[in-house]
């Protein structure tokens, strides 16, 4: 079972690496890693388990955060319509995106960052994404709101990008052009 001890923290070089494409079919180890990542997110959102194992309540986790430099991440969250979204995405891509941007008004955090970093993190408001699931089946879907923001945050990890790289250093809470804040 994955806990916070398995999550590497900023300063670890793997977080700055570009992760490699995953080849199909998956190895048993890759499959187990993917399942463990999704289970971590579920456990972290379970009040009892989160307290018992000291887990931060996570909605997304990229493989390089557990020191596996492969292009896969898990998402587990509720969308604007109250629908549960859960998947592990392999070799994920943004096929297209809106001109309109968005950002979390409170800024972003990260399971790999144990400090507050203040400022708006500009994201695309809507994205059309492509990825493969564990069985190598292609998926294409449109995301907006928190799922879109989370997908972009996790995809950044696979490219060695941290959320604070995108904050305007001169003016962290300055106007973000063409963007409307995401209000959950
Ligand atoms: C998170 N959760 O899981 F706007 F209901 C963050 C942490 C770091 C604060 C635990 C989070 O932002 N939850 C959240 C946000 C909302 C509404 C809501 C719950 N991550 C995952 C991560 O670090 N993955 O690498 C960071 C988030 C920043 C933007 C989306 C993912
Ligand atoms: Zn993160």
PDB file of N, CA and C in Angstrom, residues 73-118:
ATOM      1  N   UNK A  73      -0.700   8.548 -14.930  1.00  0.00           N
ATOM      2  CA  UNK A  73      -1.172   9.184 -13.692  1.00  0.00           C
ATOM      3  C   UNK A  73      -2.587   8.745 -13.386  1.00  0.00           C
ATOM      4  N   UNK A  74      -2.947   8.865 -12.112  1.00  0.00           N
ATOM      5  CA  UNK A  74      -4.293   8.516 -11.657  1.00  0.00           C
ATOM      6  C   UNK A  74      -5.043   9.781 -11.279  1.00  0.00           C
ATOM      7  N   UNK A  75      -6.326   9.798 -11.580  1.00  0.00           N
ATOM      8  CA  UNK A  75      -7.221  10.867 -11.123  1.00  0.00           C
ATOM      9  C   UNK A  75      -8.400  10.225 -10.406  1.00  0.00           C
ATOM     10  N   UNK A  76      -8.805  10.836  -9.324  1.00  0.00           N
ATOM     11  CA  UNK A  76      -9.973  10.365  -8.571  1.00  0.00           C
ATOM     12  C   UNK A  76     -10.638  11.583  -7.953  1.00  0.00           C
ATOM     13  N   UNK A  77     -11.700  12.045  -8.599  1.00  0.00           N
ATOM     14  CA  UNK A  77     -12.360  13.264  -8.136  1.00  0.00           C
ATOM     15  C   UNK A  77     -13.785  13.329  -8.656  1.00  0.00           C
ATOM     16  N   UNK A  78     -14.527  14.295  -8.112  1.00  0.00           N
ATOM     17  CA  UNK A  78     -15.910  14.497  -8.498  1.00  0.00           C
ATOM     18  C   UNK A  78     -15.974  15.702  -9.426  1.00  0.00           C
ATOM     19  N   UNK A  79     -16.675  15.577 -10.546  1.00  0.00           N
ATOM     20  CA  UNK A  79     -16.765  16.706 -11.484  1.00  0.00           C
ATOM     21  C   UNK A  79     -17.886  17.681 -11.091  1.00  0.00           C
ATOM     22  N   UNK A  80     -18.075  18.728 -11.917  1.00  0.00           N
ATOM     23  CA  UNK A  80     -19.056  19.780 -11.614  1.00  0.00           C
ATOM     24  C   UNK A  80     -20.478  19.235 -11.467  1.00  0.00           C
ATOM     25  N   UNK A  81     -20.743  18.123 -12.149  1.00  0.00           N
ATOM     26  CA  UNK A  81     -22.090  17.537 -12.099  1.00  0.00           C
ATOM     27  C   UNK A  81     -22.249  16.551 -10.954  1.00  0.00           C
ATOM     28  N   UNK A  82     -21.218  16.446 -10.129  1.00  0.00           N
ATOM     29  CA  UNK A  82     -21.285  15.529  -9.003  1.00  0.00           C
ATOM     30  C   UNK A  82     -20.974  14.089  -9.386  1.00  0.00           C
ATOM     31  N   UNK A  83     -20.462  13.909 -10.610  1.00  0.00           N
ATOM     32  CA  UNK A  83     -20.136  12.554 -11.052  1.00  0.00           C
ATOM     33  C   UNK A  83     -18.695  12.199 -10.729  1.00  0.00           C
ATOM     34  N   UNK A  84     -18.534  10.997 -10.230  1.00  0.00           N
ATOM     35  CA  UNK A  84     -17.199  10.520  -9.859  1.00  0.00           C
ATOM     36  C   UNK A  84     -16.398  10.211 -11.126  1.00  0.00           C
ATOM     37  N   UNK A  85     -15.196  10.758 -11.171  1.00  0.00           N
ATOM     38  CA  UNK A  85     -14.311  10.491 -12.301  1.00  0.00           C
ATOM     39  C   UNK A  85     -13.121   9.729 -11.736  1.00  0.00           C
ATOM     40  N   UNK A  86     -12.851   8.564 -12.254  1.00  0.00           N
ATOM     41  CA  UNK A  86     -11.690   7.810 -11.781  1.00  0.00           C
ATOM     42  C   UNK A  86     -11.058   7.042 -12.925  1.00  0.00           C
ATOM     43  N   UNK A  87      -9.791   7.261 -13.113  1.00  0.00           N
ATOM     44  CA  UNK A  87      -9.064   6.495 -14.128  1.00  0.00           C
ATOM     45  C   UNK A  87      -7.567   6.607 -13.908  1.00  0.00           C
ATOM     46  N   UNK A  88      -6.854   5.673 -14.512  1.00  0.00           N
ATOM     47  CA  UNK A  88      -5.409   5.822 -14.649  1.00  0.00           C
ATOM     48  C   UNK A  88      -5.168   6.038 -16.135  1.00  0.00           C
ATOM     49  N   UNK A  89      -4.511   7.130 -16.478  1.00  0.00           N
ATOM     50  CA  UNK A  89      -4.255   7.494 -17.870  1.00  0.00           C
ATOM     51  C   UNK A  89      -2.813   7.125 -18.232  1.00  0.00           C
ATOM     52  N   UNK A  90      -2.665   6.397 -19.333  1.00  0.00           N
ATOM     53  CA  UNK A  90      -1.340   6.044 -19.851  1.00  0.00           C
ATOM     54  C   UNK A  90      -1.081   6.838 -21.116  1.00  0.00           C
ATOM     55  N   UNK A  91       0.126   7.346 -21.265  1.00  0.00           N
ATOM     56  CA  UNK A  91       0.532   8.152 -22.418  1.00  0.00           C
ATOM     57  C   UNK A  91      -0.507   9.242 -22.737  1.00  0.00           C
ATOM     58  N   UNK A  92      -0.914  10.011 -21.714  1.00  0.00           N
ATOM     59  CA  UNK A  92      -1.963  11.016 -21.902  1.00  0.00           C
ATOM     60  C   UNK A  92      -1.494  12.198 -22.759  1.00  0.00           C
ATOM     61  N   UNK A  93      -2.466  12.757 -23.493  1.00  0.00           N
ATOM     62  CA  UNK A  93      -2.193  13.922 -24.345  1.00  0.00           C
ATOM     63  C   UNK A  93      -3.368  14.891 -24.291  1.00  0.00           C
ATOM     64  N   UNK A  94      -3.079  16.171 -24.492  1.00  0.00           N
ATOM     65  CA  UNK A  94      -4.143  17.149 -24.713  1.00  0.00           C
ATOM     66  C   UNK A  94      -4.262  17.304 -26.225  1.00  0.00           C
ATOM     67  N   UNK A  95      -5.392  16.840 -26.782  1.00  0.00           N
ATOM     68  CA  UNK A  95      -5.590  16.896 -28.238  1.00  0.00           C
ATOM     69  C   UNK A  95      -5.933  18.316 -28.667  1.00  0.00           C
ATOM     70  N   UNK A  96      -6.734  19.015 -27.870  1.00  0.00           N
ATOM     71  CA  UNK A  96      -7.072  20.414 -28.142  1.00  0.00           C
ATOM     72  C   UNK A  96      -7.539  21.073 -26.850  1.00  0.00           C
ATOM     73  N   UNK A  97      -7.524  22.404 -26.869  1.00  0.00           N
ATOM     74  CA  UNK A  97      -7.936  23.125 -25.661  1.00  0.00           C
ATOM     75  C   UNK A  97      -8.627  24.429 -26.016  1.00  0.00           C
ATOM     76  N   UNK A  98      -9.401  24.940 -25.077  1.00  0.00           N
ATOM     77  CA  UNK A  98     -10.096  26.217 -25.258  1.00  0.00           C
ATOM     78  C   UNK A  98      -9.076  27.351 -25.264  1.00  0.00           C
ATOM     79  N   UNK A  99      -9.490  28.475 -25.860  1.00  0.00           N
ATOM     80  CA  UNK A  99      -8.696  29.700 -25.751  1.00  0.00           C
ATOM     81  C   UNK A  99      -8.812  30.221 -24.317  1.00  0.00           C
ATOM     82  N   UNK A 100     -10.018  30.074 -23.771  1.00  0.00           N
ATOM     83  CA  UNK A 100     -10.257  30.553 -22.407  1.00  0.00           C
ATOM     84  C   UNK A 100      -9.408  29.778 -21.392  1.00  0.00           C
ATOM     85  N   UNK A 101      -8.857  30.526 -20.489  1.00  0.00           N
ATOM     86  CA  UNK A 101      -8.079  29.924 -19.416  1.00  0.00           C
ATOM     87  C   UNK A 101      -8.856  29.906 -18.115  1.00  0.00           C
ATOM     88  N   UNK A 102      -8.272  29.282 -17.116  1.00  0.00           N
ATOM     89  CA  UNK A 102      -8.857  29.266 -15.776  1.00  0.00           C
ATOM     90  C   UNK A 102      -7.735  29.102 -14.760  1.00  0.00           C
ATOM     91  N   UNK A 103      -8.103  29.184 -13.502  1.00  0.00           N
ATOM     92  CA  UNK A 103      -7.129  28.966 -12.419  1.00  0.00           C
ATOM     93  C   UNK A 103      -7.906  28.775 -11.129  1.00  0.00           C
ATOM     94  N   UNK A 104      -7.311  28.087 -10.189  1.00  0.00           N
ATOM     95  CA  UNK A 104      -7.922  27.954  -8.871  1.00  0.00           C
ATOM     96  C   UNK A 104      -7.652  29.252  -8.108  1.00  0.00           C
ATOM     97  N   UNK A 105      -8.710  29.925  -7.633  1.00  0.00           N
ATOM     98  CA  UNK A 105      -8.532  31.216  -6.963  1.00  0.00           C
ATOM     99  C   UNK A 105      -7.634  31.122  -5.726  1.00  0.00           C
ATOM    100  N   UNK A 106      -7.592  29.959  -5.110  1.00  0.00           N
ATOM    101  CA  UNK A 106      -6.732  29.771  -3.935  1.00  0.00           C
ATOM    102  C   UNK A 106      -5.341  29.275  -4.284  1.00  0.00           C
ATOM    103  N   UNK A 107      -5.063  29.186  -5.580  1.00  0.00           N
ATOM    104  CA  UNK A 107      -3.778  28.633  -6.021  1.00  0.00           C
ATOM    105  C   UNK A 107      -3.807  27.107  -5.959  1.00  0.00           C
ATOM    106  N   UNK A 108      -2.690  26.483  -6.290  1.00  0.00           N
ATOM    107  CA  UNK A 108      -2.603  25.028  -6.276  1.00  0.00           C
ATOM    108  C   UNK A 108      -1.634  24.567  -5.193  1.00  0.00           C
ATOM    109  N   UNK A 109      -1.783  23.310  -4.840  1.00  0.00           N
ATOM    110  CA  UNK A 109      -0.812  22.656  -3.965  1.00  0.00           C
ATOM    111  C   UNK A 109      -0.310  21.431  -4.690  1.00  0.00           C
ATOM    112  N   UNK A 110       0.452  20.615  -4.016  1.00  0.00           N
ATOM    113  CA  UNK A 110       0.960  19.394  -4.625  1.00  0.00           C
ATOM    114  C   UNK A 110       1.353  18.419  -3.523  1.00  0.00           C
ATOM    115  N   UNK A 111       1.046  17.163  -3.759  1.00  0.00           N
ATOM    116  CA  UNK A 111       1.396  16.124  -2.786  1.00  0.00           C
ATOM    117  C   UNK A 111       2.911  16.009  -2.610  1.00  0.00           C
ATOM    118  N   UNK A 112       3.669  16.516  -3.571  1.00  0.00           N
ATOM    119  CA  UNK A 112       5.131  16.475  -3.496  1.00  0.00           C
ATOM    120  C   UNK A 112       5.725  17.770  -2.953  1.00  0.00           C
ATOM    121  N   UNK A 113       4.880  18.694  -2.531  1.00  0.00           N
ATOM    122  CA  UNK A 113       5.356  19.999  -2.048  1.00  0.00           C
ATOM    123  C   UNK A 113       4.784  20.256  -0.655  1.00  0.00           C
ATOM    124  N   UNK A 114       5.663  20.277   0.351  1.00  0.00           N
ATOM    125  CA  UNK A 114       5.226  20.440   1.740  1.00  0.00           C
ATOM    126  C   UNK A 114       5.311  21.887   2.207  1.00  0.00           C
ATOM    127  N   UNK A 115       4.888  22.805   1.369  1.00  0.00           N
ATOM    128  CA  UNK A 115       4.867  24.228   1.759  1.00  0.00           C
ATOM    129  C   UNK A 115       3.788  24.888   0.926  1.00  0.00           C
ATOM    130  N   UNK A 116       3.382  26.077   1.371  1.00  0.00           N
ATOM    131  CA  UNK A 116       2.402  26.844   0.618  1.00  0.00           C
ATOM    132  C   UNK A 116       3.131  27.668  -0.424  1.00  0.00           C
ATOM    133  N   UNK A 117       2.734  27.528  -1.678  1.00  0.00           N
ATOM    134  CA  UNK A 117       3.270  28.436  -2.698  1.00  0.00           C
ATOM    135  C   UNK A 117       2.084  29.216  -3.238  1.00  0.00           C
ATOM    136  N   UNK A 118       2.116  30.534  -3.026  1.00  0.00           N
ATOM    137  CA  UNK A 118       0.988  31.394  -3.354  1.00  0.00           C
ATOM    138  C   UNK A 118       1.031  31.852  -4.802  1.00  0.00           C
TER     139      UNK A 118
END
